[in-house]
Coordinates of C-alpha atoms in Angstrom, one line a residue:
X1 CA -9.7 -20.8 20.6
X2 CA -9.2 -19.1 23.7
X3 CA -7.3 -16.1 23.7
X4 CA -5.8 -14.7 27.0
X5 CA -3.5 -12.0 28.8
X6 CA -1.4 -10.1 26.5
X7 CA -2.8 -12.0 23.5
X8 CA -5.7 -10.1 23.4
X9 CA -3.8 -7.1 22.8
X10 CA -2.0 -8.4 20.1
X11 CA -5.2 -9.8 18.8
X12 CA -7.2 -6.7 18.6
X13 CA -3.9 -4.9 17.3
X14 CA -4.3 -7.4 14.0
X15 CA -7.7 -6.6 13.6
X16 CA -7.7 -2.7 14.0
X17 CA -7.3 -0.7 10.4
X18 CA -5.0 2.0 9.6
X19 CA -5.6 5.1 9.5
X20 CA -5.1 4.3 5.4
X21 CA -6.8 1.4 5.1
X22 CA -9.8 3.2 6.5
X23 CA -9.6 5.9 3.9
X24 CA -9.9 3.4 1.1
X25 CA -13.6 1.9 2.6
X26 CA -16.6 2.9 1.1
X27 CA -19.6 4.6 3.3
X28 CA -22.4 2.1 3.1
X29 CA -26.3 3.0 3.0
X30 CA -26.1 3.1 7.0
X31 CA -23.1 5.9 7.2
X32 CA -25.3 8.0 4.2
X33 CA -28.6 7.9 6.3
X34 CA -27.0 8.5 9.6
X35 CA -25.1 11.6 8.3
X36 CA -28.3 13.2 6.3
X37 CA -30.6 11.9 9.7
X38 CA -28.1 13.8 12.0
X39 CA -28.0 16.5 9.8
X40 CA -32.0 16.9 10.2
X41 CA -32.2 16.1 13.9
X42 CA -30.8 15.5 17.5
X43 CA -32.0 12.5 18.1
X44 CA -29.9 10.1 19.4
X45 CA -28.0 8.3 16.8
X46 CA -29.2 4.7 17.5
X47 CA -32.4 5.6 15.9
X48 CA -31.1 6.8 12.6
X49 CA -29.1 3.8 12.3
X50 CA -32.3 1.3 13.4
X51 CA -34.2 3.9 10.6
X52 CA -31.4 2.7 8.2
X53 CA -31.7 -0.8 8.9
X54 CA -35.6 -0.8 8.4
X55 CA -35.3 0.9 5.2
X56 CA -32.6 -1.9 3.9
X57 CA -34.9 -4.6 5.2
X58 CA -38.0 -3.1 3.7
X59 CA -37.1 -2.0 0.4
X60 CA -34.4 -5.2 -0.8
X61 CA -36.2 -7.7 1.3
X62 CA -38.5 -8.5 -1.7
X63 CA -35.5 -9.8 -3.6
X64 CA -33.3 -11.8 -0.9
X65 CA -33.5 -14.4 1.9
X66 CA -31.4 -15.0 4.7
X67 CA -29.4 -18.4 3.9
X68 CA -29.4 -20.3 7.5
X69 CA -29.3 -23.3 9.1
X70 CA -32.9 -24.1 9.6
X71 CA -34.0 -22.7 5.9
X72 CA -34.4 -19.6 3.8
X73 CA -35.0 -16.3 6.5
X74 CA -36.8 -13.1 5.0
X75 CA -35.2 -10.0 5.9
X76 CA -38.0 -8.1 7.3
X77 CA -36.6 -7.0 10.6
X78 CA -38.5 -5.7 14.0
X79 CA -37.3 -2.4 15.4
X80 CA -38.9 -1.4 19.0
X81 CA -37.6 2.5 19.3
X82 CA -37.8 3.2 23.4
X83 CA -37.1 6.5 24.9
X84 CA -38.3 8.4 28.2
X85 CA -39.4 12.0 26.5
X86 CA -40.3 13.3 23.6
X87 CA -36.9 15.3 23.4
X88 CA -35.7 11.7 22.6
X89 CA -37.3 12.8 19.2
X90 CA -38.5 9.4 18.3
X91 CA -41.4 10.7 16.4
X92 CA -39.1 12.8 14.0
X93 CA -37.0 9.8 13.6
X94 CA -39.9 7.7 12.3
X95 CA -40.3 10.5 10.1
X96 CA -37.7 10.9 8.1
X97 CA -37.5 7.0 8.0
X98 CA -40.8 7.8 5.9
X99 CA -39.6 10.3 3.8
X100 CA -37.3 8.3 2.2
X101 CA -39.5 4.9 1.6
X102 CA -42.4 7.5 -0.2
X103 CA -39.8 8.3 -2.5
X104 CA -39.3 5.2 -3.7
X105 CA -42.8 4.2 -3.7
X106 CA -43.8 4.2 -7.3
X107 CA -46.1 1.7 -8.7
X108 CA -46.8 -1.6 -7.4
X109 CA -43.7 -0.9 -5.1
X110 CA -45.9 0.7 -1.8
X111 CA -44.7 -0.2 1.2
X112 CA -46.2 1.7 4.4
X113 CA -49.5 0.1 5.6
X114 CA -52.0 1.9 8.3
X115 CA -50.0 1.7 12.1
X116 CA -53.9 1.3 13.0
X117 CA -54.5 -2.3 12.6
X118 CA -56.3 -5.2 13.9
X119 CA -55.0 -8.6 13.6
X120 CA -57.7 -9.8 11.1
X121 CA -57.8 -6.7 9.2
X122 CA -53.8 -6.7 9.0
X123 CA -54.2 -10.4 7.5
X124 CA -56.6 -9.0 4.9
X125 CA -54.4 -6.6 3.6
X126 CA -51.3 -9.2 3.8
X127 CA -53.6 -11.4 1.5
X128 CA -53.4 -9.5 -1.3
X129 CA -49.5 -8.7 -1.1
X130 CA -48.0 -11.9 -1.6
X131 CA -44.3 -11.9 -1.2
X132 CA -44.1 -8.0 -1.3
X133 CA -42.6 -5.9 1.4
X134 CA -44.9 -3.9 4.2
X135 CA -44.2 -1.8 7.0
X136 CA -45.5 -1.4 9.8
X137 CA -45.3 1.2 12.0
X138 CA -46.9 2.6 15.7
X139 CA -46.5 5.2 18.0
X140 CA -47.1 4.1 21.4
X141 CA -46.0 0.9 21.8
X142 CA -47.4 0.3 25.7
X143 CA -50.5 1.1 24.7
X144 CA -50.6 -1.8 21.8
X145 CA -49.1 -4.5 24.5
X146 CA -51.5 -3.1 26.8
X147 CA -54.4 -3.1 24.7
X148 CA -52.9 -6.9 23.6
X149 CA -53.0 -7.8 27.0
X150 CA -56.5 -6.3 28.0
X151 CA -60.3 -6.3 27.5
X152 CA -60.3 -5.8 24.1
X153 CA -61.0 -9.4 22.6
X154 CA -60.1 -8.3 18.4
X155 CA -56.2 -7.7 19.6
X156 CA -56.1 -10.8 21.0
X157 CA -53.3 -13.4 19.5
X158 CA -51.4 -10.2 18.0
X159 CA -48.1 -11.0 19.2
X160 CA -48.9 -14.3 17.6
X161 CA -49.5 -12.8 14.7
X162 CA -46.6 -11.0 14.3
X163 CA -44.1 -13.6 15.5
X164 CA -45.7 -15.8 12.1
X165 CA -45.0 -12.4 10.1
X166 CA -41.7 -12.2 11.3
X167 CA -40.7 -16.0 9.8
X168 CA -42.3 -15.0 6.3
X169 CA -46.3 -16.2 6.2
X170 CA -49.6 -14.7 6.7
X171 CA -51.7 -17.6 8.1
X172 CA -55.0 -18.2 6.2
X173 CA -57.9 -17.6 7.5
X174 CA -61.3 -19.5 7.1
X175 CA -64.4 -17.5 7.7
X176 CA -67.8 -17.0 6.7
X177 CA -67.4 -13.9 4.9
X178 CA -63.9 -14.3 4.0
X179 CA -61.0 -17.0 3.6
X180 CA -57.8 -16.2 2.7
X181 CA -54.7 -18.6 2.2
X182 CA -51.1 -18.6 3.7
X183 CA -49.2 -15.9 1.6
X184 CA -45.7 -15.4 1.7
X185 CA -44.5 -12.0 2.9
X186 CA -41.7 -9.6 3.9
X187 CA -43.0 -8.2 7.1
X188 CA -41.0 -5.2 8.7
X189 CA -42.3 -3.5 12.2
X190 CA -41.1 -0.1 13.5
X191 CA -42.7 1.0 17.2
X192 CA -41.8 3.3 19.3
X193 CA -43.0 4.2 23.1
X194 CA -42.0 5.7 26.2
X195 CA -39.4 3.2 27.9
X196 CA -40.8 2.9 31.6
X197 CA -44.7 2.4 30.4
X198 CA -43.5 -0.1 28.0
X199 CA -41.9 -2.2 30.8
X200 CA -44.7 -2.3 32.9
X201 CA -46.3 -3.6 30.3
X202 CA -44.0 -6.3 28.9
X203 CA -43.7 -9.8 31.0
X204 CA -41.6 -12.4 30.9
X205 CA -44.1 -14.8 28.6
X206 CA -44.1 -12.2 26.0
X207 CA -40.3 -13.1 25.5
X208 CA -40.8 -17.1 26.3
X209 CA -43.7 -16.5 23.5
X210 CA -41.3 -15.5 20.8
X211 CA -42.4 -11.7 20.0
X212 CA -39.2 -10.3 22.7
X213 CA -36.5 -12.4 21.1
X214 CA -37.2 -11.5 17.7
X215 CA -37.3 -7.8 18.4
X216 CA -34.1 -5.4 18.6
X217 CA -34.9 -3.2 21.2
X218 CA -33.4 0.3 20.7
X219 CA -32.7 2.6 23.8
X220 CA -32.0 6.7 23.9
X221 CA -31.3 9.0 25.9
X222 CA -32.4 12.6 25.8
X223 CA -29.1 15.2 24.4
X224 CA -28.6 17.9 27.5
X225 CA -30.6 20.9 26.5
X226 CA -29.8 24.2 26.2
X227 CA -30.6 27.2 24.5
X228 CA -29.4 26.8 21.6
X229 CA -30.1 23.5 20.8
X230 CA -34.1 23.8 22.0
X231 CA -34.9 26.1 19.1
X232 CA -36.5 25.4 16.4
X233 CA -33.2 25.9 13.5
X234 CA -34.5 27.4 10.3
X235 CA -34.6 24.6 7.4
X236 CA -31.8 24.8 5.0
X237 CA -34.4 24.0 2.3
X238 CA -36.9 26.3 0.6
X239 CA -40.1 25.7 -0.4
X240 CA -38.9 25.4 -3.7
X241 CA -35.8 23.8 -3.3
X242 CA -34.4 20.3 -3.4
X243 CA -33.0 18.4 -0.6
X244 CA -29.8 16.5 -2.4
X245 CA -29.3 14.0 0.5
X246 CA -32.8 13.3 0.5
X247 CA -32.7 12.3 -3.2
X248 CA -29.4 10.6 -3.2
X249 CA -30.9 8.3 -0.5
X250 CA -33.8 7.3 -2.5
X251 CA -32.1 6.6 -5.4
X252 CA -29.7 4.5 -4.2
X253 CA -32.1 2.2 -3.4
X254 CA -34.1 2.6 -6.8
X255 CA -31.0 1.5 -8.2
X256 CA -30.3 -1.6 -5.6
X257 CA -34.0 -3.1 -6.1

C-alpha cells in the first residue's frame, strides 16, 4: 500500500500515542540501562542503548532462537562501537556494559571471554561451551581488521570465523594435537575503535564477505566540552555503599533467565 500527500499525515496521526496512553507503557530493560548508563556517563546515548542490547542478547540468548524464514537464528548480536576521541567515552561504556554481566555471572553462567584471541584458540574455548552464551569484546577495532588483513598468518580467516559464530556454530577442527567438533553456540561481539582508522581499514570485500552486513555499526559524537562537564564528578557511591540501579539491573535479568 502506498500512502501519499496528506495521507501520510493522517497516517502517522493514527499511529502516534497520547500523551495517556504513553503513561500506561512499561519502561523495558533498554529505558532502565540507558537511564542508570546516562546517569554514570556522558557518553553518547547510542552506546548505552547498543550496551543494552548486548547484554539482552548475551544473557537470554541461551534460552531462545530467532523464528525466521530460513531456520532457527541465535540471538547473539554484533555491536562495532565507532567514535573519533576518547571523549566519545567508548571505553567507559564497555565498562559498565561489564558491570552488569559479572553480576549475573554465578556458576556455570560466565559469560565474558579474553578480547585477546586467536582464531584457533577462540575455537578451543567455544569447544567446551556448547550452546552457552560468550562475549566477546576488543578495544581497537582497526588494529584487529588490520592485523586480519596483514602479515600475521594465525589471524588469518577471522572474519570467517566470526561470520560462522554469528549463525550459531563453532566449526570443528581436525588437528594433530587437537580436534574438536561443530558445537552450537550463542556468540555476541562488542568492539570499539576510532572511526577514521577503522575506515581505512575496512574494504568493500569485508562487506561482500559477510562480516559488514551482519554487524550494527554504532556512530558518536563527542558532547561540547566545558568546564563543568570535563571534571571528574565525585561518585554518588561510597566505598561501602550499594549502587540500587546497578542491582536492579542485574537482577532483572537473574529473574528473566
Amino acid at each position: 500500500v502506498r500512502i501519499v500527500g496528506e495521507g501520510i499525515a493522517a497516517e502517522i496521526e493514527k499511529l502516534t500515542l497520547t500523551t495517556e496512553e504513553v503513561s500506561y507503557l512499561r519502561s523495558t530493560f533498554v529505558d532502565d540501562y540507558v537511564a542508570w548508563a546516562r546517569s554514570k556517563t556522558d557518553a553518547p546515548e547510542p552506546y548505552h542503548i547498543a550496551g543494552a542490547l548486548t547484554i539482552l542478547s548475551l544473557i537470554l540468548g541461551e534460552w531462545g532462537v530467532g523464528d525466521v524464514q530460513y531456520g532457527a537464528q541465535r540471538l547473539g548480536m554484533f555491536f562495532t562501537v565507532l567514535g573519533e576521541t576518547t571523549d566519545t567515552r567508548k571505553t567507559t561504556s564497555r565498562n559498565l556494559i561489564n558491570r552488569v554481566i559479572r553480576l549475573t555471572e554465578v556458576g556455570d553462567y560466565q559469560y565474558i571471554l579474553t578480547s585477546d584471541a586467536t582464531e584457533e584458540g577462540l575455537i578451543d574455548v567455544l569447544a567446551t561451551r556448547p550452546n552457552q552464551s560468550s562475549l566477546y569484546d576488543r578495544d581497537e577495532v582497526q588494529k584487529l581488521i588490520s592485523d586480519i588483513k596483514g602479515q600475521k598468518g594465525y589471524m588469518k580467516g577471522f572474519l570467517e570465523t566470526l561470520n560462522e559464530l554469528y549463525d550459531g556454530w563453532a566449526r570443528g577442527r581436525i588437528r594433530a594435537a587437537k580436534s574438536t567438533k561443530d558445537t552450537q553456540v550463542n556468540f555476541v561481539q562488542y568492539l570499539m575503535g576510532i572511526r577514521s582508522q577503522f575506515q581505512e581499514n575496512l574494504e568493500l570485500s569485508d562487506f561482500k564477505s559477510g562480516w559488514g552486513p551482519r554487524n550494527v555499526f554504532v556512530r558518536g559524537e563527542s558532547p561540547e566540552r566545558t568546564r563543568e562537564n570535563s571534571r571528574l564528578a565525585q561518585g554518588k557511591h561510597g566505598h561501602n555503599k550499594v549502587d540500587r540501579g546497578l542491582q536492579r539491573l542485574a537482577q532483572t535479568l537473574t529473574k528473566a533467565r
